[in-house]
């Protein structure tokens, strides 16, 4: 079976539609969303509706959690975007608003389908902990994270795609030619971001996981970045830098 693993959509409808179109062109059995459907971007309701319709499994992200509860540790730009997102989710017909809030309120923090574990952040803190590429230089931290993984962990949150190995390596998609063979050793894989890439490649990123060949493929998808950025610029309660950063992929 092939799974499409998407994460960090962040209310970017143009990016999500482009990624779903690419998924539909392949032999994909199910879509797994690793969280942060909302936050930052201009179309939270539409993105939620698509995820609810298309994804077999969805994990709670920290921005999804922040919309439900008091945001913890958010910078002013992210905080302002969350408050704006809450207002958007509360607008419109009560039946639609309640359906979206109910969906967010029932999202799990992790999902296991052996030998795979799906989280938003990390094996230690599924929702909030970042695992940045530079953590490979902290051997103790890596040992702690890998100790909580039985086989393979797939995650998002940093918006930086790549593969972490138990040898304290981080391989970018370019360094592994966009494909990686899962072996007997433990692995952490960041699937990248659909709606707000931060690896200086503004194209959407997601992963195809084939559990027969035990291979993963990183896919980069073009979308109408300018259209999304303009929507952000047109919304007074979303900071212009959110539009700027998706243009730069950082």
mmCIF file of C-alpha atoms in Angstrom:
data_model
loop_
_atom_site.group_PDB
_atom_site.id
_atom_site.type_symbol
_atom_site.label_atom_id
_atom_site.label_comp_id
_atom_site.label_asym_id
_atom_site.label_seq_id
_atom_site.Cartn_x
_atom_site.Cartn_y
_atom_site.Cartn_z
ATOM 1 C CA UNK A 1 0.000 0.000 0.000
ATOM 2 C CA UNK A 2 1.104 3.526 -0.742
ATOM 3 C CA UNK A 3 0.376 6.320 1.686
ATOM 4 C CA UNK A 4 0.745 10.027 1.034
ATOM 5 C CA UNK A 5 2.074 11.818 4.115
ATOM 6 C CA UNK A 6 1.298 15.522 4.246
ATOM 7 C CA UNK A 7 1.931 18.065 7.001
ATOM 8 C CA UNK A 8 1.939 21.750 7.896
ATOM 9 C CA UNK A 9 -0.662 22.975 5.431
ATOM 10 C CA UNK A 10 -1.164 26.169 7.438
ATOM 11 C CA UNK A 11 -4.282 27.395 5.681
ATOM 12 C CA UNK A 12 -2.634 27.464 2.245
ATOM 13 C CA UNK A 13 -5.439 26.315 -0.037
ATOM 14 C CA UNK A 14 -3.555 26.688 -3.324
ATOM 15 C CA UNK A 15 -0.723 24.503 -2.039
ATOM 16 C CA UNK A 16 -3.067 21.863 -0.640
ATOM 17 C CA UNK A 17 -5.051 21.625 -3.872
ATOM 18 C CA UNK A 18 -1.851 21.242 -5.902
ATOM 19 C CA UNK A 19 -0.575 18.485 -3.614
ATOM 20 C CA UNK A 20 -3.901 16.646 -3.668
ATOM 21 C CA UNK A 21 -3.919 16.820 -7.473
ATOM 22 C CA UNK A 22 -0.465 15.241 -7.526
ATOM 23 C CA UNK A 23 -1.583 12.560 -5.067
ATOM 24 C CA UNK A 24 -4.583 11.797 -7.280
ATOM 25 C CA UNK A 25 -2.252 11.167 -10.224
ATOM 26 C CA UNK A 26 -0.617 8.267 -8.389
ATOM 27 C CA UNK A 27 -1.662 4.909 -6.958
ATOM 28 C CA UNK A 28 -2.189 6.212 -3.413
ATOM 29 C CA UNK A 29 -4.406 4.213 -1.047
ATOM 30 C CA UNK A 30 -4.708 6.715 1.786
ATOM 31 C CA UNK A 31 -3.578 10.129 2.922
ATOM 32 C CA UNK A 32 -2.173 10.791 6.387
ATOM 33 C CA UNK A 33 -2.012 14.376 7.639
ATOM 34 C CA UNK A 34 0.566 15.053 10.355
ATOM 35 C CA UNK A 35 -1.037 18.215 11.650
ATOM 36 C CA UNK A 36 -1.017 22.007 11.468
ATOM 37 C CA UNK A 37 -3.844 22.237 8.993
ATOM 38 C CA UNK A 38 -4.431 25.813 10.105
ATOM 39 C CA UNK A 39 -2.453 28.819 11.343
ATOM 40 C CA UNK A 40 -0.590 31.476 9.313
ATOM 41 C CA UNK A 41 -2.515 31.018 6.044
ATOM 42 C CA UNK A 42 -5.613 32.714 4.632
ATOM 43 C CA UNK A 43 -7.934 29.720 4.070
ATOM 44 C CA UNK A 44 -8.263 27.732 7.307
ATOM 45 C CA UNK A 45 -11.885 26.651 6.795
ATOM 46 C CA UNK A 46 -11.374 25.431 3.245
ATOM 47 C CA UNK A 47 -8.226 23.529 4.182
ATOM 48 C CA UNK A 48 -9.949 21.893 7.131
ATOM 49 C CA UNK A 49 -12.832 20.827 4.924
ATOM 50 C CA UNK A 50 -10.477 19.223 2.403
ATOM 51 C CA UNK A 51 -8.493 17.392 5.075
ATOM 52 C CA UNK A 52 -11.690 16.132 6.692
ATOM 53 C CA UNK A 53 -12.844 14.843 3.316
ATOM 54 C CA UNK A 54 -9.605 13.403 1.973
ATOM 55 C CA UNK A 55 -7.438 12.207 4.852
ATOM 56 C CA UNK A 56 -7.894 8.780 6.426
ATOM 57 C CA UNK A 57 -5.806 9.773 9.465
ATOM 58 C CA UNK A 58 -5.081 13.238 10.833
ATOM 59 C CA UNK A 59 -2.781 14.073 13.743
ATOM 60 C CA UNK A 60 -3.077 17.107 16.026
ATOM 61 C CA UNK A 61 -0.522 19.832 15.297
ATOM 62 C CA UNK A 62 0.544 22.610 17.658
ATOM 63 C CA UNK A 63 -1.316 25.271 15.662
ATOM 64 C CA UNK A 64 -4.437 23.111 15.606
ATOM 65 C CA UNK A 65 -4.075 22.752 19.370
ATOM 66 C CA UNK A 66 -3.512 26.500 19.786
ATOM 67 C CA UNK A 67 -6.788 27.232 18.027
ATOM 68 C CA UNK A 68 -8.567 25.002 20.543
ATOM 69 C CA UNK A 69 -6.797 26.143 23.701
ATOM 70 C CA UNK A 70 -4.569 28.984 24.913
ATOM 71 C CA UNK A 71 -1.539 29.271 22.590
ATOM 72 C CA UNK A 72 1.708 28.407 24.356
ATOM 73 C CA UNK A 73 5.013 29.957 23.334
ATOM 74 C CA UNK A 74 3.773 31.551 20.108
ATOM 75 C CA UNK A 75 5.532 34.620 18.728
ATOM 76 C CA UNK A 76 3.371 37.726 18.115
ATOM 77 C CA UNK A 77 2.895 37.025 14.392
ATOM 78 C CA UNK A 78 1.808 33.432 14.978
ATOM 79 C CA UNK A 79 -0.414 34.476 17.880
ATOM 80 C CA UNK A 80 -2.169 37.133 15.828
ATOM 81 C CA UNK A 81 -2.741 34.581 13.057
ATOM 82 C CA UNK A 82 -4.226 32.069 15.512
ATOM 83 C CA UNK A 83 -6.704 34.614 16.886
ATOM 84 C CA UNK A 84 -7.689 35.541 13.323
ATOM 85 C CA UNK A 85 -8.042 31.837 12.467
ATOM 86 C CA UNK A 86 -10.339 31.298 15.454
ATOM 87 C CA UNK A 87 -12.594 34.084 14.222
ATOM 88 C CA UNK A 88 -12.706 32.513 10.776
ATOM 89 C CA UNK A 89 -13.615 29.106 12.195
ATOM 90 C CA UNK A 90 -16.407 30.705 14.222
ATOM 91 C CA UNK A 91 -17.875 32.508 11.208
ATOM 92 C CA UNK A 92 -20.477 31.128 8.825
ATOM 93 C CA UNK A 93 -23.272 28.629 9.525
ATOM 94 C CA UNK A 94 -23.195 27.130 13.033
ATOM 95 C CA UNK A 95 -23.413 23.592 11.655
ATOM 96 C CA UNK A 96 -20.231 24.064 9.604
ATOM 97 C CA UNK A 97 -18.401 25.819 12.415
ATOM 98 C CA UNK A 98 -19.346 23.124 14.932
ATOM 99 C CA UNK A 99 -18.310 20.363 12.539
ATOM 100 C CA UNK A 100 -14.833 21.862 12.129
ATOM 101 C CA UNK A 101 -14.330 22.459 15.845
ATOM 102 C CA UNK A 102 -15.533 18.945 16.642
ATOM 103 C CA UNK A 103 -13.045 17.517 14.161
ATOM 104 C CA UNK A 104 -10.144 19.468 15.656
ATOM 105 C CA UNK A 105 -11.204 18.503 19.169
ATOM 106 C CA UNK A 106 -11.015 14.767 18.469
ATOM 107 C CA UNK A 107 -7.622 14.653 16.720
ATOM 108 C CA UNK A 108 -5.122 12.201 18.251
ATOM 109 C CA UNK A 109 -1.594 13.227 19.218
ATOM 110 C CA UNK A 110 -0.072 10.213 17.483
ATOM 111 C CA UNK A 111 -1.022 7.194 15.418
ATOM 112 C CA UNK A 112 0.742 3.847 15.133
ATOM 113 C CA UNK A 113 0.437 1.416 12.239
ATOM 114 C CA UNK A 114 3.396 -0.868 12.832
ATOM 115 C CA UNK A 115 6.157 -0.515 11.891
ATOM 116 C CA UNK A 116 5.238 3.148 11.438
ATOM 117 C CA UNK A 117 4.519 5.899 13.948
ATOM 118 C CA UNK A 118 2.987 9.196 12.850
ATOM 119 C CA UNK A 119 3.357 12.362 14.961
ATOM 120 C CA UNK A 120 3.497 16.094 14.400
ATOM 121 C CA UNK A 121 6.489 16.971 16.549
ATOM 122 C CA UNK A 122 8.571 14.126 17.948
ATOM 123 C CA UNK A 123 8.446 10.697 19.534
ATOM 124 C CA UNK A 124 8.960 12.312 22.953
ATOM 125 C CA UNK A 125 6.414 15.123 22.594
ATOM 126 C CA UNK A 126 4.131 14.303 19.655
ATOM 127 C CA UNK A 127 2.630 17.769 19.353
ATOM 128 C CA UNK A 128 5.166 20.399 20.376
ATOM 129 C CA UNK A 129 8.793 19.261 20.247
ATOM 130 C CA UNK A 130 10.868 20.359 17.268
ATOM 131 C CA UNK A 131 13.507 18.032 15.820
ATOM 132 C CA UNK A 132 15.783 20.281 13.794
ATOM 133 C CA UNK A 133 18.531 18.999 11.464
ATOM 134 C CA UNK A 134 21.238 20.444 13.717
ATOM 135 C CA UNK A 135 20.132 18.114 16.505
ATOM 136 C CA UNK A 136 22.279 15.431 14.904
ATOM 137 C CA UNK A 137 25.205 17.144 16.666
ATOM 138 C CA UNK A 138 23.606 16.392 20.045
ATOM 139 C CA UNK A 139 24.107 12.640 20.326
ATOM 140 C CA UNK A 140 22.341 12.362 23.683
ATOM 141 C CA UNK A 141 19.213 14.097 22.389
ATOM 142 C CA UNK A 142 19.122 11.825 19.353
ATOM 143 C CA UNK A 143 19.522 8.734 21.528
ATOM 144 C CA UNK A 144 16.576 9.830 23.678
ATOM 145 C CA UNK A 145 14.372 10.415 20.640
ATOM 146 C CA UNK A 146 15.287 7.145 18.943
ATOM 147 C CA UNK A 147 14.761 5.225 22.204
ATOM 148 C CA UNK A 148 11.065 6.112 21.961
ATOM 149 C CA UNK A 149 10.766 4.803 18.395
ATOM 150 C CA UNK A 150 10.199 1.126 17.686
ATOM 151 C CA UNK A 151 10.979 1.298 13.960
ATOM 152 C CA UNK A 152 10.126 4.371 11.881
ATOM 153 C CA UNK A 153 8.740 7.758 12.890
ATOM 154 C CA UNK A 154 7.220 10.222 10.438
ATOM 155 C CA UNK A 155 6.810 13.827 11.538
ATOM 156 C CA UNK A 156 6.532 17.470 10.467
ATOM 157 C CA UNK A 157 6.573 20.672 12.565
ATOM 158 C CA UNK A 158 9.956 22.099 11.469
ATOM 159 C CA UNK A 159 8.943 22.399 7.792
ATOM 160 C CA UNK A 160 12.397 20.988 6.934
ATOM 161 C CA UNK A 161 12.186 17.674 5.050
ATOM 162 C CA UNK A 162 14.766 14.936 5.393
ATOM 163 C CA UNK A 163 15.845 11.687 7.015
ATOM 164 C CA UNK A 164 17.429 11.300 10.452
ATOM 165 C CA UNK A 165 19.512 8.160 11.001
ATOM 166 C CA UNK A 166 20.762 6.521 14.190
ATOM 167 C CA UNK A 167 24.282 7.394 12.992
ATOM 168 C CA UNK A 168 23.446 11.040 13.771
ATOM 169 C CA UNK A 169 23.060 12.003 10.132
ATOM 170 C CA UNK A 170 20.464 14.216 8.518
ATOM 171 C CA UNK A 171 19.924 13.688 4.797
ATOM 172 C CA UNK A 172 18.012 16.299 2.814
ATOM 173 C CA UNK A 173 15.811 15.159 -0.078
ATOM 174 C CA UNK A 174 18.481 16.379 -2.501
ATOM 175 C CA UNK A 175 21.195 14.388 -0.751
ATOM 176 C CA UNK A 176 19.247 11.133 -1.118
ATOM 177 C CA UNK A 177 17.999 11.907 -4.638
ATOM 178 C CA UNK A 178 14.459 12.301 -3.272
ATOM 179 C CA UNK A 179 14.198 8.587 -2.412
ATOM 180 C CA UNK A 180 15.229 6.563 0.612
ATOM 181 C CA UNK A 181 15.152 2.847 1.324
ATOM 182 C CA UNK A 182 13.943 2.002 4.822
ATOM 183 C CA UNK A 183 16.146 -0.680 6.344
ATOM 184 C CA UNK A 184 16.350 -2.609 9.633
ATOM 185 C CA UNK A 185 17.700 0.389 11.552
ATOM 186 C CA UNK A 186 15.436 2.972 13.156
ATOM 187 C CA UNK A 187 14.595 6.087 11.181
ATOM 188 C CA UNK A 188 12.980 9.489 11.701
ATOM 189 C CA UNK A 189 11.586 11.146 8.584
ATOM 190 C CA UNK A 190 10.405 14.737 8.353
ATOM 191 C CA UNK A 191 7.913 14.937 5.491
ATOM 192 C CA UNK A 192 8.278 18.690 4.989
ATOM 193 C CA UNK A 193 5.521 21.262 4.610
ATOM 194 C CA UNK A 194 2.677 21.589 2.132
ATOM 195 C CA UNK A 195 1.835 25.211 2.854
ATOM 196 C CA UNK A 196 4.947 26.874 4.228
ATOM 197 C CA UNK A 197 8.263 25.220 3.242
ATOM 198 C CA UNK A 198 11.315 26.571 5.059
ATOM 199 C CA UNK A 199 14.212 24.864 3.302
ATOM 200 C CA UNK A 200 14.606 27.675 0.737
ATOM 201 C CA UNK A 201 12.539 25.748 -1.811
ATOM 202 C CA UNK A 202 9.113 27.345 -1.983
ATOM 203 C CA UNK A 203 7.496 24.335 -3.642
ATOM 204 C CA UNK A 204 5.184 22.230 -1.497
ATOM 205 C CA UNK A 205 6.733 19.081 -0.070
ATOM 206 C CA UNK A 206 5.211 15.759 0.949
ATOM 207 C CA UNK A 207 6.229 12.091 1.151
ATOM 208 C CA UNK A 208 4.949 8.929 -0.491
ATOM 209 C CA UNK A 209 5.458 5.869 1.720
ATOM 210 C CA UNK A 210 5.347 2.459 0.017
ATOM 211 C CA UNK A 211 5.047 -0.255 2.659
ATOM 212 C CA UNK A 212 5.702 -3.034 0.128
ATOM 213 C CA UNK A 213 9.006 -1.803 -1.251
ATOM 214 C CA UNK A 214 9.683 -0.010 2.067
ATOM 215 C CA UNK A 215 10.760 3.081 0.164
ATOM 216 C CA UNK A 216 9.884 6.713 0.684
ATOM 217 C CA UNK A 217 9.798 9.389 -1.969
ATOM 218 C CA UNK A 218 9.964 13.132 -1.340
ATOM 219 C CA UNK A 219 7.833 15.042 -3.831
ATOM 220 C CA UNK A 220 8.050 18.794 -4.557
ATOM 221 C CA UNK A 221 5.007 20.422 -6.129
ATOM 222 C CA UNK A 222 4.626 23.844 -7.710
ATOM 223 C CA UNK A 223 1.588 25.926 -6.746
ATOM 224 C CA UNK A 224 0.379 29.497 -7.182
ATOM 225 C CA UNK A 225 2.501 31.100 -4.458
ATOM 226 C CA UNK A 226 1.690 34.633 -5.596
ATOM 227 C CA UNK A 227 -2.055 34.040 -5.222
ATOM 228 C CA UNK A 228 -1.704 32.810 -1.647
ATOM 229 C CA UNK A 229 0.686 35.629 -0.751
ATOM 230 C CA UNK A 230 -1.727 38.231 -2.117
ATOM 231 C CA UNK A 231 -4.549 36.811 -0.005
ATOM 232 C CA UNK A 232 -2.344 37.283 3.051
ATOM 233 C CA UNK A 233 -1.412 40.847 2.049
ATOM 234 C CA UNK A 234 -5.122 41.632 1.579
ATOM 235 C CA UNK A 235 -5.957 40.525 5.134
ATOM 236 C CA UNK A 236 -5.077 43.264 7.675
ATOM 237 C CA UNK A 237 -4.909 40.811 10.577
ATOM 238 C CA UNK A 238 -2.288 38.585 8.929
ATOM 239 C CA UNK A 239 1.273 39.915 8.919
ATOM 240 C CA UNK A 240 2.767 40.641 5.496
ATOM 241 C CA UNK A 241 5.866 38.642 6.425
ATOM 242 C CA UNK A 242 3.725 35.481 6.201
ATOM 243 C CA UNK A 243 3.233 36.213 2.517
ATOM 244 C CA UNK A 244 6.872 37.154 2.060
ATOM 245 C CA UNK A 245 8.184 33.939 3.586
ATOM 246 C CA UNK A 246 6.169 31.580 1.374
ATOM 247 C CA UNK A 247 7.642 33.372 -1.645
ATOM 248 C CA UNK A 248 11.130 32.684 -0.329
ATOM 249 C CA UNK A 249 10.521 29.218 1.105
ATOM 250 C CA UNK A 250 11.994 30.142 4.485
#
